[in-house]
PDB file of C-alpha atoms in Angstrom:
ATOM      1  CA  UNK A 283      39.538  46.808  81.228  1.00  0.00           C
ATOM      2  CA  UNK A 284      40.395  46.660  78.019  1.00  0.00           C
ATOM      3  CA  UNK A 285      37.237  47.509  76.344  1.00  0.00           C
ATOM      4  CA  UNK A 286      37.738  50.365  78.957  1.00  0.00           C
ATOM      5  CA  UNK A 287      41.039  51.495  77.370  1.00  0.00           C
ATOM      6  CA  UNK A 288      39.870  50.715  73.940  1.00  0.00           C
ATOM      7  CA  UNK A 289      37.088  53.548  74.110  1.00  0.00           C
ATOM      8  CA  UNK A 290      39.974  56.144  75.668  1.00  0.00           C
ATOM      9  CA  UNK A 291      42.123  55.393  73.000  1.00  0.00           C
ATOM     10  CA  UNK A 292      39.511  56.314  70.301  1.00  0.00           C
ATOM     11  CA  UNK A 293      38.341  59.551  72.766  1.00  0.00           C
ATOM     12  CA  UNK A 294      42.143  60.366  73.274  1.00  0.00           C
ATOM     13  CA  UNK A 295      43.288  60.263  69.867  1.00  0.00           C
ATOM     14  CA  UNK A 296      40.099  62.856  69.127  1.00  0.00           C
ATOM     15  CA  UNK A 297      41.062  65.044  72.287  1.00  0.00           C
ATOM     16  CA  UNK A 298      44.361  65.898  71.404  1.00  0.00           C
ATOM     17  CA  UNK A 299      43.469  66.437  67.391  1.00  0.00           C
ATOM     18  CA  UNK A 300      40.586  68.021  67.873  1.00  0.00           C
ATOM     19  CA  UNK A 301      39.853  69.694  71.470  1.00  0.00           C
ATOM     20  CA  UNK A 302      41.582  72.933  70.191  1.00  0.00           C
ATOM     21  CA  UNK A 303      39.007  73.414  67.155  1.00  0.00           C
ATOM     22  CA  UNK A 304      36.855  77.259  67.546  1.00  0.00           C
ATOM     23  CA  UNK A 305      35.568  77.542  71.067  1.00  0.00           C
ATOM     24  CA  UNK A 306      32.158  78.262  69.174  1.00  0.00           C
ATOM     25  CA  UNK A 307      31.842  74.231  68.864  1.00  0.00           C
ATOM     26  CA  UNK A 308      29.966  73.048  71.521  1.00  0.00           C
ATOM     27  CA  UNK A 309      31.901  70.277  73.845  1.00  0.00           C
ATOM     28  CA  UNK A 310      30.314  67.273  74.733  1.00  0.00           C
ATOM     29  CA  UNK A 311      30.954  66.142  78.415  1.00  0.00           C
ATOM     30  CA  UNK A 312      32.783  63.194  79.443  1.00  0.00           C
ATOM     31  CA  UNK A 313      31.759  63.557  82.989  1.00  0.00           C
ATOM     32  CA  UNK A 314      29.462  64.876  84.901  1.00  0.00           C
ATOM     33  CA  UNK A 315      29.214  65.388  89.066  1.00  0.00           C
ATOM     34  CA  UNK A 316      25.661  67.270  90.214  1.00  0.00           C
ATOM     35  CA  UNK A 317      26.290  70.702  87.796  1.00  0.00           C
ATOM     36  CA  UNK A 318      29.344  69.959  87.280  1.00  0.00           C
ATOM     37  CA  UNK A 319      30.898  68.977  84.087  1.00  0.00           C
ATOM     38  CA  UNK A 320      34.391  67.516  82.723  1.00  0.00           C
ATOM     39  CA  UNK A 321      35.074  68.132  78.896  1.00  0.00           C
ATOM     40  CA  UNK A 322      37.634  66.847  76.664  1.00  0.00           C
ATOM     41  CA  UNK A 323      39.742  69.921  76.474  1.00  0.00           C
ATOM     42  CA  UNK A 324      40.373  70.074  80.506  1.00  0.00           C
ATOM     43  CA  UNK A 325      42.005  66.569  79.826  1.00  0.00           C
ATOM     44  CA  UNK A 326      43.741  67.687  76.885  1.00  0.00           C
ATOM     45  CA  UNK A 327      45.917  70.412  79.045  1.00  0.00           C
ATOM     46  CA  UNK A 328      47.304  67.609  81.614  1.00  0.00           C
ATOM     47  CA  UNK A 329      47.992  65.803  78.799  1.00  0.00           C
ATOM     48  CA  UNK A 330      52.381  65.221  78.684  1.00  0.00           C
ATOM     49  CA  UNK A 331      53.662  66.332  75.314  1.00  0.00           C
ATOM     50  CA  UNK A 332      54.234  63.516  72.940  1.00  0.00           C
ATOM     51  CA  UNK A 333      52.428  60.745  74.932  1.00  0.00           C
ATOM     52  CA  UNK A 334      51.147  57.555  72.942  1.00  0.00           C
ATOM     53  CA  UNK A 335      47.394  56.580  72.645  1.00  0.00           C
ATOM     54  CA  UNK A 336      47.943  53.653  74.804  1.00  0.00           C
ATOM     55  CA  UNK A 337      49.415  56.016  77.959  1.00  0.00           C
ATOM     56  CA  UNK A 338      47.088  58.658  76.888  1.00  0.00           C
ATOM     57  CA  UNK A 339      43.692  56.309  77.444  1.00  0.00           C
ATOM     58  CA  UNK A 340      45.389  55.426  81.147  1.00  0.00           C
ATOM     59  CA  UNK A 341      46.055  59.111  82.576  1.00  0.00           C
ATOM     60  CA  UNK A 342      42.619  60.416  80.800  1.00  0.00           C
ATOM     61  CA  UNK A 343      40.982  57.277  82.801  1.00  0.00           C
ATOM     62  CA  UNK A 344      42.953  58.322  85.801  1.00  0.00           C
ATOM     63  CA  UNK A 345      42.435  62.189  85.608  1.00  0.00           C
ATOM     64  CA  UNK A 346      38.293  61.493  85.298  1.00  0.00           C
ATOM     65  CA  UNK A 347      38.316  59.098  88.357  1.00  0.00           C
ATOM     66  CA  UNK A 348      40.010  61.445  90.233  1.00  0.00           C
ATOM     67  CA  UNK A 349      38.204  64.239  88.756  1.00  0.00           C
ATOM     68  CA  UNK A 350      34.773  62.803  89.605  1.00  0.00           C
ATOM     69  CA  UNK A 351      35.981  61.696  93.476  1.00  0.00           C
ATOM     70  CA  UNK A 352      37.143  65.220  94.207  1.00  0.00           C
ATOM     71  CA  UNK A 353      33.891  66.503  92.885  1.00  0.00           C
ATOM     72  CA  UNK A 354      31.823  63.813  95.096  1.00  0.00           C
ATOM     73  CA  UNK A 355      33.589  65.023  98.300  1.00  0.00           C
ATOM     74  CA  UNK A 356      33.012  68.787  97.646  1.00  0.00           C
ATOM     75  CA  UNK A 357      29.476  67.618  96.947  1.00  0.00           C
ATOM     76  CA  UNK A 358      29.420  65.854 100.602  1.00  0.00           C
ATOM     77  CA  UNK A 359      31.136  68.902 102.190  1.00  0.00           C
ATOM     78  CA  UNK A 360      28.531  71.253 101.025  1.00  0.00           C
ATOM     79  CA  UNK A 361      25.735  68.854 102.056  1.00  0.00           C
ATOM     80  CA  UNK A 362      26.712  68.279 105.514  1.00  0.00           C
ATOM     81  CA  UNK A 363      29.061  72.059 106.614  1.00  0.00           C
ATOM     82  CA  UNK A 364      27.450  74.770 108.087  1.00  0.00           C
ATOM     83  CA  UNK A 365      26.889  78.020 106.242  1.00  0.00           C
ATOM     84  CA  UNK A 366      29.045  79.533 108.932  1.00  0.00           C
ATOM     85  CA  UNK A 367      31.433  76.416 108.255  1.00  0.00           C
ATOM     86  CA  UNK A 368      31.572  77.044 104.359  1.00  0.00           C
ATOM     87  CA  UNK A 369      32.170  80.388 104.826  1.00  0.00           C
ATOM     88  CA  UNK A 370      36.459  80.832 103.709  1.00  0.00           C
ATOM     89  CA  UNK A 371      36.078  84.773 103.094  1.00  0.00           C
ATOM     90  CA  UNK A 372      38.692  85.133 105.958  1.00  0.00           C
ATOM     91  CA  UNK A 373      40.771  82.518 105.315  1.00  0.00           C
ATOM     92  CA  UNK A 374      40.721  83.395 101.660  1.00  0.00           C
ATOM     93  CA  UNK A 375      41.696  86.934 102.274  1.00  0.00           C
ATOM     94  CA  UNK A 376      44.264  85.871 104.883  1.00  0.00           C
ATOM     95  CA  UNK A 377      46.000  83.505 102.244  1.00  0.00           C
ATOM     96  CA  UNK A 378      45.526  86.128  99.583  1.00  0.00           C
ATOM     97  CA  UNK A 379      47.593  89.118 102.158  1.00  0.00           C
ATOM     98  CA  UNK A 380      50.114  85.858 102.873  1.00  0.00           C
ATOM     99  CA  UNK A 381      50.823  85.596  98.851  1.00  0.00           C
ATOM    100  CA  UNK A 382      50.856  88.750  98.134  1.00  0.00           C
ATOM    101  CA  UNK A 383      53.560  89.514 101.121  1.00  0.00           C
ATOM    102  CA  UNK A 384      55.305  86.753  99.990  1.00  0.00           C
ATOM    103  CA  UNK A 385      55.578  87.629  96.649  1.00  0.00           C
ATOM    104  CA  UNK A 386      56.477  90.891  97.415  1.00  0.00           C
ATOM    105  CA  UNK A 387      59.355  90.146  99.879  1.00  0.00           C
ATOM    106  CA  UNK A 388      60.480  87.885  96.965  1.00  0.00           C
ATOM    107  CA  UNK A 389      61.100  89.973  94.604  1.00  0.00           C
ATOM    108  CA  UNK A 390      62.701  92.531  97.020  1.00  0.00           C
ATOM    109  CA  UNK A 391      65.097  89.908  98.011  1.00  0.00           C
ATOM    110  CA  UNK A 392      66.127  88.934  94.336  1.00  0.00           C
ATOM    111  CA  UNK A 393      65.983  92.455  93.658  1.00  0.00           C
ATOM    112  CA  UNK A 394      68.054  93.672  96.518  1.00  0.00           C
ATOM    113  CA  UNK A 395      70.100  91.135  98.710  1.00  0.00           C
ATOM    114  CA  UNK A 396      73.805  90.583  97.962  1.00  0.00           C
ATOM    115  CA  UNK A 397      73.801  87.161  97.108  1.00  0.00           C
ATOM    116  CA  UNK A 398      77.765  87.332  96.553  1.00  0.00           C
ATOM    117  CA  UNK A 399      79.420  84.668  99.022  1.00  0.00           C
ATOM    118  CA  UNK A 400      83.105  85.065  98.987  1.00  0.00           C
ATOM    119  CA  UNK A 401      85.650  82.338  99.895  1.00  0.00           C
ATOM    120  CA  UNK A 402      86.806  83.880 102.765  1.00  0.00           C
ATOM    121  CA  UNK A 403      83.293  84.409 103.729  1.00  0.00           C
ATOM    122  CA  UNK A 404      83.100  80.557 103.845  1.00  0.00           C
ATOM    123  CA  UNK A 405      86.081  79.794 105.437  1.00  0.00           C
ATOM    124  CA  UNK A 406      85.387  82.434 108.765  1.00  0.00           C
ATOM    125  CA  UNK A 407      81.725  80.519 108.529  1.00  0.00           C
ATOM    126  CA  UNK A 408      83.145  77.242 108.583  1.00  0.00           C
ATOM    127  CA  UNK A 409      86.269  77.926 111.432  1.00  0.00           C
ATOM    128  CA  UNK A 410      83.747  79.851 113.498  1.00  0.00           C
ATOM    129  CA  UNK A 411      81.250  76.582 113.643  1.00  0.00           C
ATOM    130  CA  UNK A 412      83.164  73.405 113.447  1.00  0.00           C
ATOM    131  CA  UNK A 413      81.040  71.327 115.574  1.00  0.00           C
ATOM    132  CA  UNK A 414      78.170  72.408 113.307  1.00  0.00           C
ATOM    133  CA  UNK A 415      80.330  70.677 110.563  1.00  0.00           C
ATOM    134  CA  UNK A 416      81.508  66.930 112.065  1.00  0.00           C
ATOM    135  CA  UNK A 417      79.783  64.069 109.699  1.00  0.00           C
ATOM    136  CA  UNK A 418      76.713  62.246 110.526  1.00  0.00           C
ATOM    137  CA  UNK A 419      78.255  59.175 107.689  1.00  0.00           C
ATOM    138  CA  UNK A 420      81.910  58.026 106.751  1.00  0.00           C
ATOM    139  CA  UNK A 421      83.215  59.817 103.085  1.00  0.00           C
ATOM    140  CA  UNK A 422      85.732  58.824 100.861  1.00  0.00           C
ATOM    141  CA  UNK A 423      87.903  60.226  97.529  1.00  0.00           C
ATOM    142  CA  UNK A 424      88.011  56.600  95.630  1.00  0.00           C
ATOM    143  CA  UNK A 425      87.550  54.792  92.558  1.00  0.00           C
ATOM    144  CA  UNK A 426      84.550  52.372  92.042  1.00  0.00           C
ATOM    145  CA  UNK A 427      84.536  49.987  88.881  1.00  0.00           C
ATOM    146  CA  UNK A 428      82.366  46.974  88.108  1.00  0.00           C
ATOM    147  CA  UNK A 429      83.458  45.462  85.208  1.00  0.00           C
ATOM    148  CA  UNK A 430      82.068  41.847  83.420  1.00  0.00           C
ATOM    149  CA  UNK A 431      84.481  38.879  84.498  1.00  0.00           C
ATOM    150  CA  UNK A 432      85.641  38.001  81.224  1.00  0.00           C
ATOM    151  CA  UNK A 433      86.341  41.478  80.213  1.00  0.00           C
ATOM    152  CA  UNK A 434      88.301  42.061  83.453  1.00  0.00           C
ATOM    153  CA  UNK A 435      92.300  42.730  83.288  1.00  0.00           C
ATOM    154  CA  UNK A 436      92.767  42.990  87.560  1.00  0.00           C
ATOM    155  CA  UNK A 437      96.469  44.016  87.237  1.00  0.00           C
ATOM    156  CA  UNK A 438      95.752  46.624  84.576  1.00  0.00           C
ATOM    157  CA  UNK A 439      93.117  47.637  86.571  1.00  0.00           C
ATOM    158  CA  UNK A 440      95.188  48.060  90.175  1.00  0.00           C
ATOM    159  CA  UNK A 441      97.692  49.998  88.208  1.00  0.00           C
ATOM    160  CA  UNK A 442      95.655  52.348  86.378  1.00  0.00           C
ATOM    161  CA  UNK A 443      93.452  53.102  89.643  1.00  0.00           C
ATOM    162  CA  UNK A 444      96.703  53.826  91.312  1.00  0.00           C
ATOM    163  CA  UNK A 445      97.405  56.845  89.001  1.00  0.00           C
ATOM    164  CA  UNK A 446      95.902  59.745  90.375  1.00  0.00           C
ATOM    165  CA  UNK A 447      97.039  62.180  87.980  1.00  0.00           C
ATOM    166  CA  UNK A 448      94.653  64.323  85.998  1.00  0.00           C
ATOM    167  CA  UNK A 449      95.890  62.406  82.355  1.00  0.00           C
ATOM    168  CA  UNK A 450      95.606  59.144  84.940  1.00  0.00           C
ATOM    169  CA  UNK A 451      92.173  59.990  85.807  1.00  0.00           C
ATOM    170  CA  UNK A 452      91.071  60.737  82.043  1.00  0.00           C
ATOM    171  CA  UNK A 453      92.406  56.977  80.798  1.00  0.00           C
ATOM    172  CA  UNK A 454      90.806  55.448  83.130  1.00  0.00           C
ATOM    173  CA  UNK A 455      87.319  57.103  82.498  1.00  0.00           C
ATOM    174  CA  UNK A 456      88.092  56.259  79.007  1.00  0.00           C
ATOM    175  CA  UNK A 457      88.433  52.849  79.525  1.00  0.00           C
ATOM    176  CA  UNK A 458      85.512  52.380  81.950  1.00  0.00           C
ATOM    177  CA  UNK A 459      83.544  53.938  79.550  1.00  0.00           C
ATOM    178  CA  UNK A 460      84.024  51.073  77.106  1.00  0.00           C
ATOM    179  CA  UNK A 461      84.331  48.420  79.330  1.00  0.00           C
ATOM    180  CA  UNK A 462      82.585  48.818  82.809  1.00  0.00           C
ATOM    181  CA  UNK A 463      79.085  48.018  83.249  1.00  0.00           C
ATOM    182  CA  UNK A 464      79.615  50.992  86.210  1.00  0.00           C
ATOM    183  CA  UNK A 465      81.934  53.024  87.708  1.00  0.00           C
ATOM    184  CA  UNK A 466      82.867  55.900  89.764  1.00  0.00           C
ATOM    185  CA  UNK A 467      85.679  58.038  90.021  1.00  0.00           C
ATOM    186  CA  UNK A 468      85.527  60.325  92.054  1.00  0.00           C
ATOM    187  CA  UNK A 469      89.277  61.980  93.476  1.00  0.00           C
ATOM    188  CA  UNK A 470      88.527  65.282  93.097  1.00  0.00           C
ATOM    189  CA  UNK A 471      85.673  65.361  95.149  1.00  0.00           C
ATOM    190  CA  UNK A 472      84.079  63.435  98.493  1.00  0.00           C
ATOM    191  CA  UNK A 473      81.189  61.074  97.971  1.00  0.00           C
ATOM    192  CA  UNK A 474      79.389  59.021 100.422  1.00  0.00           C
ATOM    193  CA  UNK A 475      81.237  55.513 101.521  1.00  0.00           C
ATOM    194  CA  UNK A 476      77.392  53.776 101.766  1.00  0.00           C
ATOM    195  CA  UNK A 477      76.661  54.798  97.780  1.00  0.00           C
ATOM    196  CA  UNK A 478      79.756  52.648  96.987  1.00  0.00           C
ATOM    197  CA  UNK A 479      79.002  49.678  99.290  1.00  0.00           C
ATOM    198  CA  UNK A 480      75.347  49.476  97.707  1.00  0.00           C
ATOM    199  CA  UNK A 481      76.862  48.982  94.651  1.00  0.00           C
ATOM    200  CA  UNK A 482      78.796  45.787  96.115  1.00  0.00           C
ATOM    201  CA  UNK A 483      77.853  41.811  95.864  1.00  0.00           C
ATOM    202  CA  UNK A 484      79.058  41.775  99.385  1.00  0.00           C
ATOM    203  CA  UNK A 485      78.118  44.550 101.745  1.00  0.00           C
ATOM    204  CA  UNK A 486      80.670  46.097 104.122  1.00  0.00           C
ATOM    205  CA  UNK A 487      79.240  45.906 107.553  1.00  0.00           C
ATOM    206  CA  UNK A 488      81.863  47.312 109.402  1.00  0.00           C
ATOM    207  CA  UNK A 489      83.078  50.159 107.086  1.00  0.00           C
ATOM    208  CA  UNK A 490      85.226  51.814 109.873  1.00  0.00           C
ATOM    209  CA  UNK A 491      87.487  48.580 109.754  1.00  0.00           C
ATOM    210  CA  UNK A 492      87.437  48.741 106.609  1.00  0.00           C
ATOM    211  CA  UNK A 493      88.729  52.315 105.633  1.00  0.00           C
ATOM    212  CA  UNK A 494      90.980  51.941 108.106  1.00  0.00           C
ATOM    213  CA  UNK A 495      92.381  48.635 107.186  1.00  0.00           C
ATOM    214  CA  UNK A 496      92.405  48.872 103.024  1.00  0.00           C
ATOM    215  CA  UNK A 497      92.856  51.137 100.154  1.00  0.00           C
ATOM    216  CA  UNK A 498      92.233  48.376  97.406  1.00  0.00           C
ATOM    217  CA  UNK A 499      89.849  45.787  97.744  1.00  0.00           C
ATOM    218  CA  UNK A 500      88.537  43.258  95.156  1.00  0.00           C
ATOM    219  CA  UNK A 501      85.191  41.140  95.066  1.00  0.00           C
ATOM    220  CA  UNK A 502      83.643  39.043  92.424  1.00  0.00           C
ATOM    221  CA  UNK A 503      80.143  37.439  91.504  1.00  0.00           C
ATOM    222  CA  UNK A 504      79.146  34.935  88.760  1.00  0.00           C
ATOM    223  CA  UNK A 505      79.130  37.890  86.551  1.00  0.00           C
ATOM    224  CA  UNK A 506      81.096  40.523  87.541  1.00  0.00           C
ATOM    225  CA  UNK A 507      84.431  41.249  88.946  1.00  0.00           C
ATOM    226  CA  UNK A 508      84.814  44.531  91.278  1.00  0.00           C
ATOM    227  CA  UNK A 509      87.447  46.505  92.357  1.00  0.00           C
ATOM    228  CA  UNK A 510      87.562  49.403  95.210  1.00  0.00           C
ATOM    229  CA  UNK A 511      90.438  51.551  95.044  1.00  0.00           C
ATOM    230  CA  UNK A 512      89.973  54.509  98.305  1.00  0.00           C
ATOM    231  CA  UNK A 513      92.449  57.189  98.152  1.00  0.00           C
ATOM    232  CA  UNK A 514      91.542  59.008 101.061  1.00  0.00           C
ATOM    233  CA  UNK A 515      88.876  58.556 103.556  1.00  0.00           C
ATOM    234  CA  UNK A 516      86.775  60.368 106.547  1.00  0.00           C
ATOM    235  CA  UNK A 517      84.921  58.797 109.119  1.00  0.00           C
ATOM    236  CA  UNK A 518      82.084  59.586 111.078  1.00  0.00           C
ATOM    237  CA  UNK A 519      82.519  61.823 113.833  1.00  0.00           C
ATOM    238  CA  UNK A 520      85.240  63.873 111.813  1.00  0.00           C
ATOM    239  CA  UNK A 521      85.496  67.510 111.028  1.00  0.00           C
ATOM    240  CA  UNK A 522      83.951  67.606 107.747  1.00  0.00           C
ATOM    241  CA  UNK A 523      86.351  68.863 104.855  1.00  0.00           C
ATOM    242  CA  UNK A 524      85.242  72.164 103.853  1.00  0.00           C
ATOM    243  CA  UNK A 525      84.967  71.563 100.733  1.00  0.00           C
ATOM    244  CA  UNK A 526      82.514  68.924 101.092  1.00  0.00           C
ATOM    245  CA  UNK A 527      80.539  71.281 103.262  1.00  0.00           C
ATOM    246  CA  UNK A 528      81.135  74.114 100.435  1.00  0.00           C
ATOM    247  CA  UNK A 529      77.607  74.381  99.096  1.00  0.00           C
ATOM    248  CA  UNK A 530      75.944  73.836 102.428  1.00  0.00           C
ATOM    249  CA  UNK A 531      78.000  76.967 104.114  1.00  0.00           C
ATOM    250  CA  UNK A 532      77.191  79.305 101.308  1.00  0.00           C
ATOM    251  CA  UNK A 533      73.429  78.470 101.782  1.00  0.00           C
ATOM    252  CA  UNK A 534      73.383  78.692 105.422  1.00  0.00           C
ATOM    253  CA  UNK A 535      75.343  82.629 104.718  1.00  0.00           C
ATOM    254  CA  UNK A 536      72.353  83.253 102.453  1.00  0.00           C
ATOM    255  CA  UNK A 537      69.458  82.061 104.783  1.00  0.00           C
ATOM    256  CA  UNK A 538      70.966  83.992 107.739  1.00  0.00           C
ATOM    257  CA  UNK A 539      71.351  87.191 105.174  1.00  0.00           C
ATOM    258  CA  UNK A 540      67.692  87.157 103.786  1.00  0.00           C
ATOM    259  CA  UNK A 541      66.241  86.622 107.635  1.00  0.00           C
ATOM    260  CA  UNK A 542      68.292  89.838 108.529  1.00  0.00           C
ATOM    261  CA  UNK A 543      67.030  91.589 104.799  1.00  0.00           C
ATOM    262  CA  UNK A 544      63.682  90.834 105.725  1.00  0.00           C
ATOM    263  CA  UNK A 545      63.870  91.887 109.789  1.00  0.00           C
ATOM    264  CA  UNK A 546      65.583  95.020 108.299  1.00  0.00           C
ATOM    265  CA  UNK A 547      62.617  95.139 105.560  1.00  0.00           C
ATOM    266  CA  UNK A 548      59.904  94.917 108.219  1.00  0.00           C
ATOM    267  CA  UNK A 549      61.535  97.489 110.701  1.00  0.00           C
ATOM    268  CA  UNK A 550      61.816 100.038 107.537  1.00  0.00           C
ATOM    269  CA  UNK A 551      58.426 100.153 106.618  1.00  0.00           C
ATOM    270  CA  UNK A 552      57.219 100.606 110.352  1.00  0.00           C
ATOM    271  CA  UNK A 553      59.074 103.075 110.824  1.00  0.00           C
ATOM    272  CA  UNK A 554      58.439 104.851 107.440  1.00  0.00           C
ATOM    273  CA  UNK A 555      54.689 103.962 108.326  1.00  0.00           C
ATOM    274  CA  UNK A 556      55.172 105.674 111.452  1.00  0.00           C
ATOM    275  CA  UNK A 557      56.914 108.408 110.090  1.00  0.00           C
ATOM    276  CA  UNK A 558      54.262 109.292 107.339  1.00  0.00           C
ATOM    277  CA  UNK A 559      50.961 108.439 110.343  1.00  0.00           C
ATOM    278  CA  UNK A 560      50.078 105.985 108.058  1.00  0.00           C
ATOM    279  CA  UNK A 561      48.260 104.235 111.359  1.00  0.00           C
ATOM    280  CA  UNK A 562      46.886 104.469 114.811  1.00  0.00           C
ATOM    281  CA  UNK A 563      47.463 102.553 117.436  1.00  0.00           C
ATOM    282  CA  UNK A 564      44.276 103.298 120.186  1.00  0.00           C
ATOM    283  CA  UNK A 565      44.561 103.558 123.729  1.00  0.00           C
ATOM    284  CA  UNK A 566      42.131 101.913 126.152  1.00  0.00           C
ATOM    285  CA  UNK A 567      40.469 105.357 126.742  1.00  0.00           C
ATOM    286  CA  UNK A 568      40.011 106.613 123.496  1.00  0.00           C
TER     287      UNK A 568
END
């Protein structure tokens, strides 16, 4: 193996200083399937910016295996499919008409579609669906900090996590920043209860109970010392703030508008189609 890397490290190194000399310089190979060949410079371009010899000899190794197995299996389709079988001029020409629609409808929509969302937009989306809208997980508005034990001040901590005032908020990031090994604070916004009990040496099995029962709770390992500080709290089942479900609404406004652009879209053209006997449609006795 390590012979193996050796001779990629020396081929590497020459790739990437010398694979982009004059195209009149003849490559030599560095694989070869049936008439197929693999040359230095094809590595070169799935080569990652800045990547040491050592890496470099391991994805060049990988690329050619891979390379040489993808080759092998075309070489074992040919062998073995029909003509009839190898045959893709449909399917290629059906993918082609596929893309090119696509593409088209693409830039129409970017081009076109109001993509403007307003608040009240939201807020008539969210009222007129709230069942759409109840959560699947419990969600909180808390403080998270996990600080080493003999760094940890508990009562300074339980009063500064009380503070939930924007200055509050900024002293305490300050201090976690120098102190905590991690933390979260997150009052402005909802996260998800389960990110903050992974993050525990104890996990909280019954988190229901829990929300329901604490707003501070404290834990401690050989290490570390913990504190939990919720603030406000959602459970499962519940509507789902709408500001939590902010980002989600907007994209669900924008997926219902570009299916109605592109029904719209697809009527137009029919019609102009029609309109300019651009085709035909044959009856059974003609």
């Amino acid at each position: 193996m390590f012979k193996t890397l050796l001779k990629y490290s020396l081929f590497i190194a020459v790739v990437l200083t010398g694979a982009a000399c004059s195209e009149s310089v003849q490559e030599k190979p560095v694989a070869q399937v049936g008439s197929h060949y693999l040359y230095p410079s094809d590595i070169s371009r799935i080569m990652p910016a800045n990547t040491n010899t050592e890496d470099s000899a391991i994805l060049a190794n990988d690329y050619i295996n891979k390379w040489i197995k993808q080759e092998l299996m075309i070489q074992k389709a040919n062998e073995n499919l029909s003509e009839d079988q190898k045959d893709l001029t449909h399917e290629l020409e059906e993918y082609r008409n596929s893309l090119i629609i696509y593409r088209y409808k693409n830039e129409l929509v970017k081009q076109r579609m109001d993509t403007v969302v307003t608040t009240e937009q939201i807020e008539d989306f969210y009222n007129a669906n709230k069942q759409t809208f109840l959560l699947d997980r419990s969600i909180v508005k808390a403080v998270f900090i996990k600080i080493p034990s003999e760094l940890a001040n508990p009562e300074q901590l339980k009063e500064m996590v009380k503070d939930d005032s924007e200055e509050g908020q900024s002293e305490l990031r300050d201090y976690c920043m120098q102190y905590a090994k991690n933390f979260e604070i997150a009052l402005d916004s909802w996260i998800d209860f389960a990110v903050l009990n992974r993050n525990l040496p104890e996990n909280i099995s019954d988190p229901v109970s829990f929300l329901t029962r604490n707003n501070l709770k404290e834990m401690d390992d050989s290490n570390y010392y913990y504190l939990v500080s919720i603030h406000d709290y959602m459970l499962t089942n519940d509507l789902a703030p709408l500001e939590f479900v902010e980002n989600n609404i907007k994209n669900l406004i924008l997926n219902q508008r570009k299916i109605k652009f592109l029904r719209e879209l697809e009527n137009n053209i029919y019609t102009e189609g029609e309109r300019q006997k651009k085709f035909k449609i044959y009856q059974e006795n003609e």
